[in-house]
């Protein structure tokens, strides 16, 4: 298993390198640069700005020096959180821990990309975790209920709910929840990320979409498993329905959910632009999209790299869990 | 039991993870509407780039910086006039080229240091230093030698027209008279910064300094920086060292970075904001019909217009441009599409600050058709398809569609629309890669000069290819006009030249539409959306 994990980790290096390279050059090809502004900037000022950020050097040189900044130079994970909680959010320091320097932000001159990511990822992560909790609790419950009462009112109700969850986009669901719970009932703030209660509506909005998928996947997986011989054996031995579901069926029934969760978790915790905008959450999703509009080259590359790392890492975790859940698979 | 063991820990782990992150939120400032400190909650649009007056370029930043710093002069209570700032009085030489400012002897920085004319000199030197790359350095170029200093042609700052005979006197020697100088001085590019603080965090002429973070910040305005939660809000509190004519009444201001107008409107309805930046188009009518509506529609010093690319046929023909300009029903656009009280623009420069137009367009379809035929395109025959470029935004698209329709049915001209993402659009506009391009211009200072200066031949903001030596010659005389009526007469003539030559197609004069809580007292907002924050108050 260790060999499997190490091999997969080594394989990620070229993947990330390709991603960094593609991002770097694609960004430079897009018309408009970080200092393109509505009001004209004089030639001298533009030259000084470009010189300050090294944009006056040949593209190849810029690329190589960016790679050199990116490359990990030390391994000190214990220093990752040494400087934590500086600004009231959980902070981490990639520079101190691994010597990874993602460069200065072009748009926000007094911040580095390392700081922006460290400052914004926690909010996205927290939102994602709460949403995941909503999604799993609701989705698995609905899915199991639907499978156990196949083709009854319960099944139809759960399936309809799941279908609605998939079909109603977050930008409709979010404002609807705000309208009801924040503006009419006055239980929550309409937007913001200041107090614990501010987490409820965004987590519910994001969680509902995933709950819907998980409910459908769980139902399908459970139905397949419930028809298997070993379940029949358990029934024949007189096991209770609850015991059959929890002890025998759920493990196999959740396999499709686990497959789905790998990429889904990467998406869910790396920030949702739509949810973060509706609820004005200071997360990385908003920062990522805006950085592309701002042509903040380093911030775009930094967030792309982070997302790529997250997706690759979580897929690896899912592969490991799948082997664990499914006796027919083996590490090779 | 294996299955249960496997599944059960997942929610528990998630809870644990969330709990670990939770302390982060406990530190965030609590928001409550109960009587106590008077904090104005102001919706401020996008996240500010920085709070360094010599680095930033936006209006968002102007709102915050004008609370944190004070220039030589400032806004009066109505926000339209001028009140003494750090300078308590000033005088001008008879030739209007030398301005002498006498600074308040008790002026202080927020760290208690006294603020002297030398601080201003060093600040002016900093913004003009080439290596800082300040995009607004040009705003100081009225002063002798300032432009040469930015371009590195002179390196000794003593050779420029900035000087300080003593600690409390500041002298500016100008290249030419600047009748609107006091207005220009209210812009943050002229504000003083505390060099000893900046130098603690690196060379003063390098970008990317940390001196503007709350723990390091030193300013001289009515408020000081307290917290900065990026993409959330910036809070400022009353400065104990501020000795201006008026002591701030608010205990503080929270500037919310809200980049979604829908979210902002919901926050206002939920009582989280006292003032918004804007109102979603679809909500304007609903607010308008409310009794005691919080809706405010105020003039804004800007023009919404289309640029013609005068270097490309057939738009190089003034008759074609005129035909297109006369075939537009601006009233219909304003009334049916925009619906927020905008005024149709029949000339380019907004009528304000003593300016009245010398000549206006008189839209008339018959005349438009006649001109198009005279140019060789009767009923649009033989005319190639014209493309309207706009940046991607619904409001621009619907206006462009209306114009497309008007040109098609009125003149038989085929029109295509092309939308581009903001920076791509700016790139196309700067490189004249368009036929007709949507544009807008908000005045830099409340004076017609800021609008008419645009069309100088080869000017950086011209972007139409329009070049008219007669226009340039007349513009050059404006600032040397013997008196204000003579100067306004020159602007009237310049605006009339634009109305005749039409390198641009004026469409409407902007309005600012926003929501204002009745709790806010002494609210004022000038035509550039600026105000002196020290005058505002909140009812409990």
Tab-separated table of N, CA and C in Angstrom, chain A residues 187-328:
chain	number	residue	atom	x	y	z
A	187	UNK	N	-34.026	35.175	11.136
A	187	UNK	CA	-33.229	34.282	11.975
A	187	UNK	C	-31.737	34.486	11.734
A	188	UNK	N	-31.381	34.869	10.517
A	188	UNK	CA	-29.960	34.954	10.156
A	188	UNK	C	-29.681	36.277	9.457
A	189	UNK	N	-28.373	36.582	9.311
A	189	UNK	CA	-27.969	37.696	8.466
A	189	UNK	C	-28.160	37.304	7.001
A	190	UNK	N	-28.405	38.314	6.155
A	190	UNK	CA	-28.597	38.028	4.740
A	190	UNK	C	-27.287	37.597	4.077
A	191	UNK	N	-26.183	38.173	4.503
A	191	UNK	CA	-24.868	37.858	3.926
A	191	UNK	C	-23.820	38.074	4.989
A	192	UNK	N	-22.624	37.585	4.714
A	192	UNK	CA	-21.520	37.839	5.629
A	192	UNK	C	-20.991	36.553	6.210
A	193	UNK	N	-19.914	36.690	6.948
A	193	UNK	CA	-19.207	35.529	7.477
A	193	UNK	C	-18.591	35.948	8.806
A	194	UNK	N	-19.425	36.501	9.686
A	194	UNK	CA	-18.882	37.110	10.899
A	194	UNK	C	-19.156	36.271	12.139
A	195	UNK	N	-20.377	35.752	12.253
A	195	UNK	CA	-20.733	34.995	13.450
A	195	UNK	C	-21.100	33.565	13.057
A	196	UNK	N	-21.147	32.673	14.050
A	196	UNK	CA	-21.364	31.250	13.768
A	196	UNK	C	-22.643	31.033	12.950
A	197	UNK	N	-23.698	31.797	13.238
A	197	UNK	CA	-24.970	31.595	12.545
A	197	UNK	C	-24.870	31.908	11.060
A	198	UNK	N	-23.852	32.702	10.675
A	198	UNK	CA	-23.681	33.034	9.262
A	198	UNK	C	-23.332	31.806	8.425
A	199	UNK	N	-22.943	30.700	9.066
A	199	UNK	CA	-22.556	29.495	8.328
A	199	UNK	C	-23.767	28.700	7.852
A	200	UNK	N	-24.912	28.904	8.506
A	200	UNK	CA	-26.036	27.991	8.300
A	200	UNK	C	-26.563	28.027	6.861
A	201	UNK	N	-26.945	29.208	6.390
A	201	UNK	CA	-27.587	29.280	5.072
A	201	UNK	C	-26.652	28.862	3.934
A	202	UNK	N	-25.415	29.364	3.893
A	202	UNK	CA	-24.550	28.907	2.801
A	202	UNK	C	-24.287	27.406	2.843
A	203	UNK	N	-24.079	26.848	4.038
A	203	UNK	CA	-23.809	25.416	4.123
A	203	UNK	C	-25.025	24.633	3.654
A	204	UNK	N	-26.214	25.095	4.007
A	204	UNK	CA	-27.426	24.408	3.566
A	204	UNK	C	-27.549	24.482	2.045
A	205	UNK	N	-27.311	25.673	1.483
A	205	UNK	CA	-27.444	25.834	0.029
A	205	UNK	C	-26.490	24.915	-0.729
A	206	UNK	N	-25.228	24.941	-0.317
A	206	UNK	CA	-24.236	24.119	-1.008
A	206	UNK	C	-24.467	22.640	-0.723
A	207	UNK	N	-24.842	22.324	0.529
A	207	UNK	CA	-25.031	20.935	0.917
A	207	UNK	C	-26.191	20.270	0.191
A	208	UNK	N	-27.264	21.027	-0.054
A	208	UNK	CA	-28.457	20.446	-0.666
A	208	UNK	C	-28.176	19.862	-2.043
A	209	UNK	N	-27.346	20.566	-2.829
A	209	UNK	CA	-27.044	20.064	-4.169
A	209	UNK	C	-26.364	18.707	-4.077
A	210	UNK	N	-25.349	18.626	-3.214
A	210	UNK	CA	-24.609	17.377	-3.100
A	210	UNK	C	-25.453	16.306	-2.437
A	211	UNK	N	-26.312	16.710	-1.499
A	211	UNK	CA	-27.201	15.744	-0.844
A	211	UNK	C	-28.053	15.045	-1.891
A	212	UNK	N	-28.503	15.821	-2.875
A	212	UNK	CA	-29.352	15.260	-3.908
A	212	UNK	C	-28.612	14.173	-4.695
A	213	UNK	N	-27.381	14.474	-5.112
A	213	UNK	CA	-26.592	13.479	-5.839
A	213	UNK	C	-26.355	12.252	-4.970
A	214	UNK	N	-25.958	12.506	-3.716
A	214	UNK	CA	-25.618	11.398	-2.829
A	214	UNK	C	-26.847	10.520	-2.587
A	215	UNK	N	-28.018	11.131	-2.447
A	215	UNK	CA	-29.237	10.362	-2.228
A	215	UNK	C	-29.485	9.423	-3.407
A	216	UNK	N	-29.326	9.941	-4.613
A	216	UNK	CA	-29.571	9.106	-5.785
A	216	UNK	C	-28.542	7.983	-5.895
A	217	UNK	N	-27.286	8.320	-5.649
A	217	UNK	CA	-26.234	7.304	-5.739
A	217	UNK	C	-26.418	6.239	-4.657
A	218	UNK	N	-26.773	6.690	-3.454
A	218	UNK	CA	-26.961	5.743	-2.358
A	218	UNK	C	-28.121	4.800	-2.681
A	219	UNK	N	-29.195	5.372	-3.183
A	219	UNK	CA	-30.359	4.542	-3.507
A	219	UNK	C	-29.974	3.468	-4.517
A	220	UNK	N	-29.294	3.907	-5.591
A	220	UNK	CA	-28.901	2.954	-6.621
A	220	UNK	C	-27.980	1.879	-6.075
A	221	UNK	N	-26.980	2.303	-5.329
A	221	UNK	CA	-26.014	1.366	-4.767
A	221	UNK	C	-26.677	0.382	-3.824
A	222	UNK	N	-27.570	0.882	-2.992
A	222	UNK	CA	-28.246	0.038	-2.013
A	222	UNK	C	-29.139	-0.984	-2.709
A	223	UNK	N	-29.846	-0.544	-3.740
A	223	UNK	CA	-30.748	-1.458	-4.445
A	223	UNK	C	-29.972	-2.626	-5.031
A	224	UNK	N	-28.818	-2.313	-5.583
A	224	UNK	CA	-28.004	-3.363	-6.181
A	224	UNK	C	-27.558	-4.357	-5.110
A	225	UNK	N	-27.087	-3.809	-4.007
A	225	UNK	CA	-26.571	-4.670	-2.935
A	225	UNK	C	-27.697	-5.497	-2.306
A	226	UNK	N	-28.860	-4.870	-2.137
A	226	UNK	CA	-29.950	-5.565	-1.444
A	226	UNK	C	-30.443	-6.799	-2.223
A	227	UNK	N	-30.090	-6.866	-3.519
A	227	UNK	CA	-30.490	-8.039	-4.298
A	227	UNK	C	-29.461	-9.162	-4.254
A	228	UNK	N	-28.346	-8.910	-3.594
A	228	UNK	CA	-27.275	-9.905	-3.604
A	228	UNK	C	-27.616	-11.116	-2.726
A	229	UNK	N	-26.919	-12.204	-3.013
A	229	UNK	CA	-27.175	-13.453	-2.271
A	229	UNK	C	-26.932	-13.309	-0.769
A	230	UNK	N	-25.820	-12.609	-0.423
A	230	UNK	CA	-25.481	-12.586	1.002
A	230	UNK	C	-26.521	-11.838	1.835
A	231	UNK	N	-27.222	-10.905	1.178
A	231	UNK	CA	-28.292	-10.214	1.899
A	231	UNK	C	-29.460	-11.190	2.120
A	232	UNK	N	-29.706	-12.000	1.037
A	232	UNK	CA	-30.779	-12.971	1.176
A	232	UNK	C	-30.461	-13.946	2.313
A	233	UNK	N	-29.196	-14.333	2.365
A	233	UNK	CA	-28.773	-15.231	3.442
A	233	UNK	C	-29.045	-14.593	4.806
A	234	UNK	N	-28.673	-13.331	4.934
A	234	UNK	CA	-28.878	-12.650	6.213
A	234	UNK	C	-30.360	-12.614	6.559
A	235	UNK	N	-31.174	-12.328	5.529
A	235	UNK	CA	-32.626	-12.283	5.768
A	235	UNK	C	-33.112	-13.643	6.238
A	236	UNK	N	-32.630	-14.693	5.516
A	236	UNK	CA	-33.073	-16.052	5.826
A	236	UNK	C	-32.718	-16.420	7.258
A	237	UNK	N	-31.582	-15.855	7.722
A	237	UNK	CA	-31.185	-16.163	9.088
A	237	UNK	C	-31.999	-15.380	10.108
A	238	UNK	N	-32.880	-14.482	9.586
A	238	UNK	CA	-33.794	-13.791	10.497
A	238	UNK	C	-33.255	-12.479	11.044
A	239	UNK	N	-32.245	-11.894	10.356
A	239	UNK	CA	-31.733	-10.598	10.827
A	239	UNK	C	-32.792	-9.518	10.619
A	240	UNK	N	-32.781	-8.517	11.500
A	240	UNK	CA	-33.769	-7.444	11.369
A	240	UNK	C	-33.386	-6.566	10.174
A	241	UNK	N	-34.378	-5.832	9.636
A	241	UNK	CA	-34.145	-5.010	8.450
A	241	UNK	C	-33.064	-3.957	8.735
A	242	UNK	N	-33.126	-3.350	9.908
A	242	UNK	CA	-32.175	-2.310	10.278
A	242	UNK	C	-30.760	-2.883	10.314
A	243	UNK	N	-30.673	-4.077	10.880
A	243	UNK	CA	-29.373	-4.732	10.994
A	243	UNK	C	-28.828	-5.080	9.608
A	244	UNK	N	-29.717	-5.510	8.739
A	244	UNK	CA	-29.286	-5.848	7.389
A	244	UNK	C	-28.712	-4.619	6.703
A	245	UNK	N	-29.436	-3.518	6.830
A	245	UNK	CA	-29.003	-2.303	6.140
A	245	UNK	C	-27.687	-1.805	6.714
A	246	UNK	N	-27.644	-1.630	8.020
A	246	UNK	CA	-26.466	-1.011	8.621
A	246	UNK	C	-25.260	-1.925	8.584
A	247	UNK	N	-25.474	-3.237	8.849
A	247	UNK	CA	-24.324	-4.115	8.990
A	247	UNK	C	-23.877	-4.723	7.683
A	248	UNK	N	-24.859	-5.039	6.850
A	248	UNK	CA	-24.475	-5.789	5.659
A	248	UNK	C	-24.504	-4.979	4.376
A	249	UNK	N	-25.500	-4.133	4.212
A	249	UNK	CA	-25.706	-3.518	2.899
A	249	UNK	C	-24.961	-2.205	2.710
A	250	UNK	N	-24.892	-1.420	3.762
A	250	UNK	CA	-24.398	-0.048	3.615
A	250	UNK	C	-22.978	0.010	3.059
A	251	UNK	N	-22.153	-0.905	3.512
A	251	UNK	CA	-20.755	-0.875	3.093
A	251	UNK	C	-20.639	-0.981	1.568
A	252	UNK	N	-21.339	-1.933	1.029
A	252	UNK	CA	-21.290	-2.079	-0.421
A	252	UNK	C	-22.099	-1.007	-1.122
A	253	UNK	N	-23.205	-0.625	-0.506
A	253	UNK	CA	-24.103	0.334	-1.141
A	253	UNK	C	-23.493	1.714	-1.289
A	254	UNK	N	-22.494	2.008	-0.447
A	254	UNK	CA	-21.914	3.352	-0.486
A	254	UNK	C	-20.756	3.483	-1.473
A	255	UNK	N	-20.394	2.365	-2.123
A	255	UNK	CA	-19.258	2.436	-3.052
A	255	UNK	C	-19.393	3.529	-4.106
A	256	UNK	N	-20.544	3.624	-4.778
A	256	UNK	CA	-20.661	4.695	-5.782
A	256	UNK	C	-20.531	6.081	-5.156
A	257	UNK	N	-21.009	6.213	-3.907
A	257	UNK	CA	-20.921	7.514	-3.238
A	257	UNK	C	-19.463	7.874	-3.012
A	258	UNK	N	-18.661	6.897	-2.607
A	258	UNK	CA	-17.252	7.173	-2.334
A	258	UNK	C	-16.546	7.604	-3.620
A	259	UNK	N	-16.843	6.905	-4.705
A	259	UNK	CA	-16.244	7.282	-5.984
A	259	UNK	C	-16.584	8.728	-6.327
A	260	UNK	N	-17.836	9.073	-6.076
A	260	UNK	CA	-18.307	10.426	-6.377
A	260	UNK	C	-17.656	11.460	-5.447
A	261	UNK	N	-17.441	11.062	-4.198
A	261	UNK	CA	-16.995	12.040	-3.200
A	261	UNK	C	-15.597	12.589	-3.454
A	262	UNK	N	-14.707	11.803	-4.055
A	262	UNK	CA	-13.333	12.278	-4.267
A	262	UNK	C	-13.305	13.618	-4.971
A	263	UNK	N	-13.712	13.654	-6.236
A	263	UNK	CA	-13.735	14.945	-6.921
A	263	UNK	C	-14.714	15.919	-6.274
A	264	UNK	N	-15.822	15.408	-5.742
A	264	UNK	CA	-16.822	16.302	-5.158
A	264	UNK	C	-16.243	17.045	-3.958
A	265	UNK	N	-15.496	16.333	-3.119
A	265	UNK	CA	-14.925	17.004	-1.947
A	265	UNK	C	-13.948	18.080	-2.389
A	266	UNK	N	-13.154	17.750	-3.408
A	266	UNK	CA	-12.211	18.758	-3.910
A	266	UNK	C	-12.979	20.006	-4.326
A	267	UNK	N	-14.096	19.812	-5.018
A	267	UNK	CA	-14.893	20.948	-5.458
A	267	UNK	C	-15.538	21.678	-4.293
A	268	UNK	N	-16.014	20.896	-3.349
A	268	UNK	CA	-16.811	21.460	-2.262
A	268	UNK	C	-15.933	22.265	-1.298
A	269	UNK	N	-14.699	21.799	-1.054
A	269	UNK	CA	-13.893	22.535	-0.081
A	269	UNK	C	-13.017	23.596	-0.727
A	270	UNK	N	-12.870	23.541	-2.050
A	270	UNK	CA	-11.986	24.535	-2.648
A	270	UNK	C	-12.759	25.798	-2.994
A	271	UNK	N	-13.997	25.866	-2.594
A	271	UNK	CA	-14.685	27.132	-2.715
A	271	UNK	C	-15.616	27.179	-3.900
A	272	UNK	N	-16.788	27.701	-3.667
A	272	UNK	CA	-17.763	27.846	-4.723
A	272	UNK	C	-17.952	29.324	-4.978
A	273	UNK	N	-17.631	29.735	-6.175
A	273	UNK	CA	-17.741	31.157	-6.520
A	273	UNK	C	-19.168	31.664	-6.305
A	274	UNK	N	-20.146	30.853	-6.737
A	274	UNK	CA	-21.538	31.305	-6.685
A	274	UNK	C	-21.988	31.485	-5.231
A	275	UNK	N	-21.774	30.468	-4.421
A	275	UNK	CA	-22.197	30.559	-3.019
A	275	UNK	C	-21.441	31.681	-2.304
A	276	UNK	N	-20.157	31.777	-2.577
A	276	UNK	CA	-19.363	32.800	-1.894
A	276	UNK	C	-19.804	34.200	-2.301
A	277	UNK	N	-20.294	34.343	-3.528
A	277	UNK	CA	-20.773	35.652	-3.957
A	277	UNK	C	-22.144	35.960	-3.363
A	278	UNK	N	-23.049	34.990	-3.404
A	278	UNK	CA	-24.390	35.214	-2.869
A	278	UNK	C	-24.309	35.602	-1.392
A	279	UNK	N	-23.454	34.901	-0.651
A	279	UNK	CA	-23.390	35.139	0.792
A	279	UNK	C	-22.184	35.998	1.188
A	280	UNK	N	-21.454	36.511	0.212
A	280	UNK	CA	-20.310	37.373	0.485
A	280	UNK	C	-19.363	36.744	1.494
A	281	UNK	N	-18.950	35.523	1.185
A	281	UNK	CA	-18.034	34.792	2.054
A	281	UNK	C	-16.603	35.040	1.568
A	282	UNK	N	-15.693	35.367	2.470
A	282	UNK	CA	-14.322	35.657	2.037
A	282	UNK	C	-13.554	34.381	1.745
A	283	UNK	N	-13.963	33.659	0.722
A	283	UNK	CA	-13.339	32.376	0.413
A	283	UNK	C	-12.459	32.453	-0.814
A	284	UNK	N	-11.850	31.324	-1.131
A	284	UNK	CA	-10.897	31.284	-2.239
A	284	UNK	C	-11.596	31.238	-3.596
A	285	UNK	N	-12.828	30.751	-3.629
A	285	UNK	CA	-13.547	30.646	-4.893
A	285	UNK	C	-13.728	32.006	-5.541
A	286	UNK	N	-14.128	33.004	-4.743
A	286	UNK	CA	-14.319	34.358	-5.246
A	286	UNK	C	-12.989	34.950	-5.689
A	287	UNK	N	-11.979	34.705	-4.861
A	287	UNK	CA	-10.659	35.242	-5.156
A	287	UNK	C	-10.136	34.680	-6.482
A	288	UNK	N	-10.398	33.399	-6.695
A	288	UNK	CA	-9.920	32.716	-7.894
A	288	UNK	C	-10.546	33.320	-9.150
A	289	UNK	N	-11.858	33.436	-9.151
A	289	UNK	CA	-12.542	33.962	-10.336
A	289	UNK	C	-12.144	35.414	-10.586
A	290	UNK	N	-12.130	36.215	-9.516
A	290	UNK	CA	-11.766	37.622	-9.693
A	290	UNK	C	-10.324	37.776	-10.167
A	291	UNK	N	-9.449	36.872	-9.726
A	291	UNK	CA	-8.043	37.002	-10.121
A	291	UNK	C	-7.904	36.825	-11.629
A	292	UNK	N	-8.755	35.973	-12.216
A	292	UNK	CA	-8.691	35.803	-13.665
A	292	UNK	C	-9.142	37.085	-14.359
A	293	UNK	N	-10.205	37.706	-13.841
A	293	UNK	CA	-10.659	38.975	-14.424
A	293	UNK	C	-9.607	40.064	-14.259
A	294	UNK	N	-8.891	40.037	-13.141
A	294	UNK	CA	-7.888	41.063	-12.879
A	294	UNK	C	-6.566	40.786	-13.577
A	295	UNK	N	-6.431	39.627	-14.219
A	295	UNK	CA	-5.161	39.203	-14.811
A	295	UNK	C	-4.065	39.226	-13.745
A	296	UNK	N	-4.434	38.780	-12.551
A	296	UNK	CA	-3.455	38.708	-11.473
A	296	UNK	C	-2.719	37.379	-11.661
A	297	UNK	N	-1.751	37.396	-12.585
A	297	UNK	CA	-1.100	36.166	-13.054
A	297	UNK	C	-0.721	35.215	-11.920
A	298	UNK	N	-0.011	35.758	-10.933
A	298	UNK	CA	0.506	34.882	-9.878
A	298	UNK	C	-0.625	34.297	-9.042
A	299	UNK	N	-1.660	35.086	-8.794
A	299	UNK	CA	-2.766	34.589	-7.980
A	299	UNK	C	-3.541	33.497	-8.733
A	300	UNK	N	-3.728	33.684	-10.043
A	300	UNK	CA	-4.397	32.642	-10.834
A	300	UNK	C	-3.576	31.359	-10.785
A	301	UNK	N	-2.284	31.463	-11.095
A	301	UNK	CA	-1.437	30.265	-11.115
A	301	UNK	C	-1.429	29.594	-9.751
A	302	UNK	N	-1.316	30.397	-8.704
A	302	UNK	CA	-1.249	29.839	-7.346
A	302	UNK	C	-2.503	29.066	-7.003
A	303	UNK	N	-3.676	29.630	-7.304
A	303	UNK	CA	-4.914	28.928	-6.953
A	303	UNK	C	-5.122	27.709	-7.840
A	304	UNK	N	-4.778	27.819	-9.120
A	304	UNK	CA	-4.904	26.641	-9.996
A	304	UNK	C	-4.054	25.502	-9.457
A	305	UNK	N	-2.828	25.841	-9.070
A	305	UNK	CA	-1.911	24.832	-8.555
A	305	UNK	C	-2.480	24.183	-7.296
A	306	UNK	N	-3.029	25.009	-6.426
A	306	UNK	CA	-3.604	24.485	-5.185
A	306	UNK	C	-4.771	23.539	-5.482
A	307	UNK	N	-5.646	23.964	-6.396
A	307	UNK	CA	-6.797	23.131	-6.732
A	307	UNK	C	-6.337	21.812	-7.351
A	308	UNK	N	-5.348	21.917	-8.241
A	308	UNK	CA	-4.844	20.708	-8.879
A	308	UNK	C	-4.312	19.763	-7.813
A	309	UNK	N	-3.555	20.310	-6.875
A	309	UNK	CA	-3.003	19.495	-5.799
A	309	UNK	C	-4.110	18.843	-4.983
A	310	UNK	N	-5.141	19.608	-4.689
A	310	UNK	CA	-6.259	19.072	-3.898
A	310	UNK	C	-6.950	17.929	-4.630
A	311	UNK	N	-7.207	18.132	-5.916
A	311	UNK	CA	-7.938	17.110	-6.668
A	311	UNK	C	-7.112	15.840	-6.780
A	312	UNK	N	-5.825	15.991	-7.110
A	312	UNK	CA	-4.957	14.828	-7.226
A	312	UNK	C	-4.896	14.106	-5.876
A	313	UNK	N	-4.709	14.861	-4.807
A	313	UNK	CA	-4.584	14.261	-3.479
A	313	UNK	C	-5.849	13.540	-3.063
A	314	UNK	N	-6.995	14.177	-3.285
A	314	UNK	CA	-8.242	13.557	-2.842
A	314	UNK	C	-8.596	12.338	-3.675
A	315	UNK	N	-8.236	12.358	-4.957
A	315	UNK	CA	-8.473	11.162	-5.767
A	315	UNK	C	-7.663	9.983	-5.247
A	316	UNK	N	-6.461	10.291	-4.793
A	316	UNK	CA	-5.618	9.248	-4.221
A	316	UNK	C	-6.280	8.659	-2.974
A	317	UNK	N	-6.782	9.549	-2.124
A	317	UNK	CA	-7.456	9.098	-0.900
A	317	UNK	C	-8.653	8.215	-1.254
A	318	UNK	N	-9.408	8.632	-2.272
A	318	UNK	CA	-10.580	7.856	-2.672
A	318	UNK	C	-10.166	6.473	-3.162
A	319	UNK	N	-9.088	6.411	-3.938
A	319	UNK	CA	-8.629	5.108	-4.423
A	319	UNK	C	-8.300	4.188	-3.260
A	320	UNK	N	-7.641	4.739	-2.261
A	320	UNK	CA	-7.283	3.930	-1.092
A	320	UNK	C	-8.544	3.436	-0.393
A	321	UNK	N	-9.493	4.337	-0.196
A	321	UNK	CA	-10.724	3.956	0.502
A	321	UNK	C	-11.498	2.903	-0.288
A	322	UNK	N	-11.447	3.033	-1.616
A	322	UNK	CA	-12.198	2.075	-2.427
A	322	UNK	C	-11.663	0.663	-2.276
A	323	UNK	N	-10.347	0.546	-2.264
A	323	UNK	CA	-9.761	-0.783	-2.085
A	323	UNK	C	-10.181	-1.346	-0.736
A	324	UNK	N	-10.236	-0.470	0.239
A	324	UNK	CA	-10.597	-0.853	1.582
A	324	UNK	C	-12.053	-1.336	1.639
A	325	UNK	N	-12.924	-0.622	0.893
A	325	UNK	CA	-14.345	-0.958	0.936
A	325	UNK	C	-14.678	-2.168	0.079
A	326	UNK	N	-13.968	-2.319	-1.033
A	326	UNK	CA	-14.344	-3.329	-2.009
A	326	UNK	C	-13.309	-4.445	-2.043
A	327	UNK	N	-13.663	-5.607	-1.527
A	327	UNK	CA	-12.705	-6.713	-1.431
A	327	UNK	C	-12.207	-7.177	-2.797
A	328	UNK	N	-12.939	-6.792	-3.874
A	328	UNK	CA	-12.519	-7.270	-5.191
A	328	UNK	C	-11.362	-6.458	-5.770
